[in-house]
Each structure stands twice: as structure tokens, then as C-alpha cells.
Amino acid sequence: MSSFIIETPKEFSFHQCLHFLNRSPNELLHLTQGEQVQKIIRVHDKTILFSIETDLQNQLVVSVLNQRTTATLQQAICSYVTDWFDLKTDLKPFYALASKDPKLKSLVKKYAGYRIVGIPDLFEALSWAIIGQQINLSFAYRLKQQFVQSFGEKFSWKERTYYHFPAAELVAGLNPASLLALQFSRQKATYVIATANAFASGTISKEQLSLLTFLEAKERLIKLKGIGNWTANYTLMKTFHYSNAFPLEDAGLLQAIRRQLNLSAKPTLQQVEQLFKKYKGWEAYATLYLWRSLSE
């Protein structure tokens, strides 16, 4: 085992990000133990298992567990981790806006350093968003667990099993019946397989979307079967870290706003849009902290 350091911004809390990573016991794509997380990724067709924890200087300590660390491997892991925890985004402008809002000010202070824990793989992000459409989070995680266990690649290390998210090429060849057996609705099974086909055929890719503007990328995603405004915004928030991505219709967001503002009824979409005008350009992070408040 060999370790190296990834420096982090001052406005970063690994503890807060771990809270998010710990939110379901059915999560299979990473393993948390105390203040450490373990994950596998592919680097040049090899499965790499690494762990992350913090030191006293709030730096991330990364340990590669199943390979000797080379400069190339270290660079690949650094790139992934930086993307995973959105370490490049400067949160100071958002915090300055939040300091003027009594409600969000308290949330930012309480959860300081919380960042968008991303989904660097675009197919995984879209599939997870489709799985989560119009169902509660607990059931969504159970569906994801069954999907990953059934079709994801397994990797064993010291009596533990780790998983890769199912490959688009494999999912593209599935029959909807194989997902219906996992309790997917027929509609979700159709959407996930259609999305996989779009990746397998080259119709869409992360590389293609990375060359587009936010609005162009959103329009491109919405052209896919089963991808609407919420799913597109959620994906652009989680995979590309667009701070202006705004999953306006999100049920959790509406619930959080209702609780924070002590409203007697769920806010309308027009009320939410009006409320978020003060966070123009930072809608994703305002949403993130409101989501975080739901665990109180």
C-alpha cells in the first residue's frame, strides 16, 4: 500500500461529504468505514481500489490498496477524486450570497464545506436519475442495489466485494424483462436501456457534452427518451458540476423550502423560481444545502 496527498480548498469538509456517502446502507459503489471511504475505479482497463481519509491539515490522504502507485496512476486518481468532490469550484462567491439570506446563512454555517458529491460517469448519473424518478429515496437505492449486483462487475479484495456500475454496452443488450424482475417499472426499464443504447451507439457521451454550453448540453440530454428537465439538470449538476443547474421540480427541494420557510403548503414552482433569483448562477449549491437540511 502506498499513499499520497490531495490538497483541498479551505471551504471543504470531508466529514460533510461522508454524511452524504453514508445516506443508504444499500449503496454498493463505495464502502465507508468511520471517517474513511473506499472505492474502485478503472484506470487503463485495470481496477484500482483506493481509500480516502483526512489528515490534521484537512488534506485528503489517498491510499492505493491493490496496486503499486505510479505517477500516471496517482494523476488519474487525483483527477477522479477532484471531480468526485468538486474540489475545483470556488465556493466563496456562493457563501457571500448565502450570508445575506437569514435561512440559507444558517445552513451554510452549520454544514460549512459541504460540496456536491458528484457522479463522474455520465451513464451512471443518468441511470441513477432515471431510477430515482417519482419514488422515494429508500426504494431508489434498493433498485440501484439490485441493478448493480445483477449487472455490475465485481471485484474482490481481502474478503470484501466491490462493484463497478453496469457498463452501458452490457445494459444496452438487456431485455426489459430482466429489469422488471428487479422491480423496475416498465417505463424505467425502457428508459435505462434506451439511455444505454445511446451511449453504446455513440449518440451521446461525456466527451461530447463537455464541448457544449450548459443550455446546449441540457437540450441534448432532453432529447433522450425519458430525460426531462429535472433529470437533465440533476445530471449536469452531478457530472459536470454546473453551479447553475437547477432541479426545480425536485420533491426534496420543495419539502426543504416548505420546512425552512414554515409554509403551510408545498411552494409552487413559480414561488421557487422567485426565491432562487437571488442565487442566480448558484442554484445547484443553494439546492444542495436545502437538501442537506432535510436530515435535521
Coordinates of C-alpha atoms in Angstrom, one line a residue:
M1 CA 0.0 0.0 0.0
S2 CA 1.2 3.5 -0.8
S3 CA -0.3 6.9 0.0
F4 CA -0.3 10.4 -1.4
I5 CA -1.9 13.7 -0.5
I6 CA -4.5 15.8 -2.4
E7 CA -4.7 19.4 -1.2
T8 CA -8.2 20.7 -0.6
P9 CA -9.7 24.2 -0.6
K10 CA -10.3 25.9 2.8
E11 CA -14.1 25.6 2.1
F12 CA -14.2 21.8 2.1
S13 CA -15.4 19.3 4.7
F14 CA -14.8 15.7 4.1
H15 CA -17.0 14.9 7.1
Q16 CA -20.0 16.6 5.5
C17 CA -19.3 14.8 2.2
L18 CA -19.1 11.5 4.1
H19 CA -22.5 12.2 5.6
F20 CA -23.9 12.2 2.0
L21 CA -22.0 9.0 1.1
N22 CA -23.4 7.3 4.2
R23 CA -27.0 8.0 3.5
S24 CA -28.0 4.5 2.4
P25 CA -26.9 1.0 3.6
N26 CA -27.8 -0.3 0.2
E27 CA -25.1 1.7 -1.6
L28 CA -22.6 -0.6 -3.3
L29 CA -20.4 1.7 -5.3
H30 CA -18.3 2.8 -2.3
L31 CA -17.7 1.5 1.2
T32 CA -17.5 3.8 4.2
Q33 CA -15.8 2.9 7.5
G34 CA -15.8 5.5 10.1
E35 CA -14.1 8.6 8.6
Q36 CA -12.8 6.7 5.6
V37 CA -14.3 5.7 2.2
Q38 CA -13.1 3.0 -0.2
K39 CA -13.9 2.9 -3.9
I40 CA -12.8 1.2 -7.1
I41 CA -12.3 2.9 -10.4
R42 CA -10.9 1.8 -13.8
V43 CA -7.6 3.2 -14.9
H44 CA -6.3 1.9 -18.2
D45 CA -8.6 -1.1 -18.0
K46 CA -7.3 -2.1 -14.6
T47 CA -9.5 -2.0 -11.4
I48 CA -7.9 0.3 -8.8
L49 CA -9.0 0.1 -5.2
F50 CA -8.2 3.1 -3.0
S51 CA -9.2 4.6 0.3
I52 CA -9.6 8.3 1.3
E53 CA -9.4 9.9 4.7
T54 CA -8.2 13.3 6.0
D55 CA -5.2 14.5 8.0
L56 CA -5.0 17.2 10.6
Q57 CA -4.5 19.8 7.8
N58 CA -7.8 18.8 6.2
Q59 CA -5.9 17.4 3.2
L60 CA -7.1 14.1 1.6
V61 CA -4.9 11.1 2.2
V62 CA -5.3 8.6 -0.6
S63 CA -4.0 5.1 -0.2
V64 CA -3.9 2.7 -3.2
L65 CA -4.7 -0.7 -1.8
N66 CA -4.2 -3.2 -4.6
Q67 CA -1.5 -1.7 -6.9
R68 CA 1.8 -0.1 -6.7
T69 CA 1.4 3.7 -7.2
T70 CA 2.9 5.2 -10.3
A71 CA 2.9 8.8 -11.4
T72 CA 0.3 8.0 -14.0
L73 CA -2.0 6.2 -11.6
Q74 CA -1.7 8.9 -9.0
Q75 CA -2.6 11.6 -11.6
A76 CA -5.7 9.5 -12.6
I77 CA -6.9 9.1 -9.0
C78 CA -6.3 12.8 -8.2
S79 CA -8.4 13.7 -11.3
Y80 CA -11.2 11.4 -10.2
V81 CA -11.2 12.5 -6.6
T82 CA -11.1 16.2 -7.5
D83 CA -14.1 15.6 -9.8
W84 CA -15.9 13.4 -7.3
F85 CA -15.8 16.1 -4.5
D86 CA -16.0 19.1 -6.7
L87 CA -12.7 20.5 -5.3
K88 CA -12.1 23.0 -8.1
T89 CA -15.3 25.0 -7.5
D90 CA -14.6 28.2 -5.5
L91 CA -17.4 28.4 -3.0
K92 CA -16.6 31.9 -1.7
P93 CA -19.0 33.7 -4.1
F94 CA -21.8 31.4 -3.1
Y95 CA -21.1 31.8 0.6
A96 CA -21.1 35.6 0.1
L97 CA -24.6 35.4 -1.4
A98 CA -25.8 33.0 1.3
S99 CA -24.6 35.3 4.1
K100 CA -27.3 37.8 3.0
D101 CA -30.1 35.2 3.4
P102 CA -31.1 34.5 7.0
K103 CA -32.3 31.0 6.2
L104 CA -29.5 29.8 4.0
K105 CA -26.9 31.6 6.1
S106 CA -27.6 29.3 9.0
L107 CA -27.4 26.2 6.8
V108 CA -24.1 27.2 5.2
K109 CA -22.7 27.9 8.7
K110 CA -23.9 24.6 10.0
Y111 CA -22.8 22.5 7.0
A112 CA -19.7 24.6 6.0
G113 CA -17.5 22.9 3.5
Y114 CA -20.2 20.6 2.1
R115 CA -19.8 20.2 -1.6
I116 CA -21.6 18.4 -4.4
V117 CA -20.5 14.8 -4.3
G118 CA -20.6 14.1 -7.9
I119 CA -21.1 11.1 -10.3
P120 CA -18.2 11.4 -12.7
D121 CA -19.6 8.7 -15.0
L122 CA -22.4 10.2 -17.2
F123 CA -24.2 6.9 -17.9
E124 CA -24.3 6.2 -14.2
A125 CA -25.6 9.6 -13.4
L126 CA -28.4 9.4 -16.0
S127 CA -29.3 5.9 -14.9
W128 CA -29.4 6.8 -11.3
A129 CA -31.6 9.9 -12.0
I130 CA -34.0 7.7 -14.1
I131 CA -34.1 5.1 -11.3
G132 CA -35.0 7.8 -8.8
Q133 CA -37.8 9.4 -10.8
Q134 CA -41.0 9.7 -8.8
I135 CA -40.1 7.2 -6.0
N136 CA -38.7 7.7 -2.5
L137 CA -35.0 7.6 -1.9
S138 CA -35.0 4.4 0.0
F139 CA -36.7 2.4 -2.7
A140 CA -34.5 4.1 -5.3
Y141 CA -31.4 2.8 -3.5
R142 CA -32.9 -0.7 -3.4
L143 CA -33.5 -0.7 -7.1
K144 CA -29.9 0.6 -7.7
Q145 CA -28.5 -2.1 -5.4
Q146 CA -30.3 -4.9 -7.3
F147 CA -29.3 -3.4 -10.6
V148 CA -25.6 -3.1 -9.6
Q149 CA -25.5 -6.6 -8.0
S150 CA -27.1 -8.2 -11.1
F151 CA -25.1 -6.4 -13.9
G152 CA -22.2 -4.6 -12.4
E153 CA -18.7 -6.1 -12.5
K154 CA -17.5 -7.4 -9.1
F155 CA -14.0 -7.0 -7.6
S156 CA -13.0 -8.9 -4.5
W157 CA -10.2 -7.8 -2.1
K158 CA -9.5 -9.2 1.3
E159 CA -12.9 -10.9 1.7
R160 CA -14.8 -7.8 0.6
T161 CA -16.7 -7.3 -2.6
Y162 CA -16.7 -4.0 -4.5
Y163 CA -18.7 -3.1 -7.6
H164 CA -18.4 -1.2 -10.8
F165 CA -21.6 0.4 -12.1
P166 CA -23.0 -1.7 -15.0
A167 CA -21.5 -0.8 -18.4
A168 CA -23.7 0.9 -20.9
E169 CA -22.7 -1.7 -23.6
L170 CA -24.0 -4.5 -21.3
V171 CA -27.2 -2.8 -20.3
A172 CA -27.9 -1.9 -24.0
G173 CA -28.2 -5.7 -24.7
L174 CA -30.7 -6.4 -21.9
N175 CA -34.3 -7.2 -22.3
P176 CA -36.7 -5.0 -20.3
A177 CA -37.9 -8.2 -18.5
S178 CA -34.6 -8.6 -16.8
L179 CA -35.1 -5.2 -15.1
L180 CA -38.8 -5.8 -14.4
A181 CA -37.6 -8.8 -12.4
L182 CA -35.7 -6.3 -10.2
Q183 CA -38.9 -4.3 -9.5
F184 CA -38.2 -1.6 -12.2
S185 CA -41.3 -0.2 -13.7
R186 CA -41.7 -1.0 -17.4
Q187 CA -41.2 2.7 -18.2
K188 CA -37.9 2.9 -16.2
A189 CA -36.6 -0.3 -17.7
T190 CA -37.3 1.1 -21.2
Y191 CA -35.6 4.4 -20.3
V192 CA -32.5 2.9 -18.8
I193 CA -32.0 0.5 -21.7
A194 CA -32.6 3.3 -24.3
T195 CA -30.1 5.5 -22.5
A196 CA -27.5 2.6 -22.6
N197 CA -28.1 2.2 -26.3
A198 CA -27.5 5.9 -26.8
F199 CA -24.1 5.5 -25.2
A200 CA -23.3 2.2 -26.9
S201 CA -24.1 3.7 -30.3
G202 CA -22.1 6.9 -29.7
T203 CA -25.1 9.1 -29.9
I204 CA -24.1 10.7 -26.6
S205 CA -21.0 10.7 -24.4
K206 CA -19.5 12.7 -21.6
E207 CA -16.8 14.0 -24.0
Q208 CA -19.4 15.3 -26.5
L209 CA -21.4 17.1 -23.8
S210 CA -18.2 18.6 -22.3
L211 CA -17.8 20.6 -25.5
L212 CA -21.2 22.2 -25.2
T213 CA -22.6 25.1 -23.2
F214 CA -24.8 24.4 -20.3
L215 CA -28.0 25.1 -22.3
E216 CA -26.8 23.1 -25.3
A217 CA -25.9 20.1 -23.1
K218 CA -29.3 20.3 -21.4
E219 CA -31.1 20.4 -24.7
R220 CA -29.1 17.4 -25.9
L221 CA -30.0 15.4 -22.8
I222 CA -33.6 16.2 -23.0
K223 CA -33.7 14.7 -26.5
L224 CA -33.1 11.3 -24.9
K225 CA -36.1 9.1 -24.1
G226 CA -37.1 9.5 -20.5
I227 CA -34.9 12.5 -19.8
G228 CA -36.8 15.6 -18.7
N229 CA -35.9 19.0 -17.2
W230 CA -35.3 17.6 -13.7
T231 CA -33.2 14.6 -14.8
A232 CA -31.1 16.8 -17.2
N233 CA -30.4 19.4 -14.5
Y234 CA -29.6 16.8 -11.9
T235 CA -27.2 15.1 -14.2
L236 CA -25.5 18.3 -15.2
M237 CA -25.1 19.2 -11.5
K238 CA -23.7 15.8 -10.5
T239 CA -21.5 15.0 -13.5
F240 CA -20.3 18.4 -14.8
H241 CA -20.7 20.5 -11.6
Y242 CA -22.6 23.2 -13.3
S243 CA -23.4 25.5 -10.4
N244 CA -26.4 27.0 -12.3
A245 CA -28.1 23.6 -12.8
F246 CA -31.5 23.9 -11.2
P247 CA -33.6 20.7 -10.5
L248 CA -36.6 23.0 -9.9
E249 CA -39.2 20.2 -9.7
D250 CA -37.3 18.2 -7.1
A251 CA -39.7 16.9 -4.4
G252 CA -37.0 17.1 -1.7
L253 CA -36.2 20.7 -2.6
L254 CA -39.8 21.7 -2.3
Q255 CA -40.1 19.9 1.0
A256 CA -36.9 21.6 2.3
I257 CA -38.2 25.1 1.3
R258 CA -41.5 24.4 2.9
R259 CA -39.8 23.5 6.2
Q260 CA -37.3 26.3 6.1
L261 CA -39.9 28.9 5.4
N262 CA -42.6 27.4 7.6
L263 CA -45.1 27.3 4.8
S264 CA -48.5 25.7 5.2
A265 CA -48.3 24.1 1.8
K266 CA -45.8 23.0 -0.8
P267 CA -44.4 26.0 -2.7
T268 CA -45.4 26.4 -6.3
L269 CA -42.7 26.2 -9.0
Q270 CA -43.2 30.0 -9.5
Q271 CA -42.5 30.6 -5.8
V272 CA -39.4 28.5 -6.0
E273 CA -38.1 30.4 -9.1
Q274 CA -38.8 33.7 -7.4
L275 CA -37.0 32.5 -4.2
F276 CA -33.9 31.4 -6.2
K277 CA -33.5 34.6 -8.2
K278 CA -31.0 35.8 -5.5
Y279 CA -28.9 32.7 -6.2
K280 CA -28.7 33.1 -10.0
G281 CA -25.7 31.1 -11.1
W282 CA -25.5 29.2 -7.8
E283 CA -28.8 27.3 -7.9
A284 CA -27.2 23.9 -7.6
Y285 CA -25.4 24.8 -4.4
A286 CA -28.5 26.5 -2.9
T287 CA -30.4 23.3 -3.7
L288 CA -27.6 21.2 -2.2
Y289 CA -27.7 23.0 1.2
L290 CA -31.5 22.9 1.3
W291 CA -31.4 19.1 0.6
R292 CA -28.9 18.8 3.4
S293 CA -31.3 20.4 5.8
L294 CA -33.8 17.5 5.3
S295 CA -31.6 15.3 7.6
E296 CA -32.1 17.6 10.6

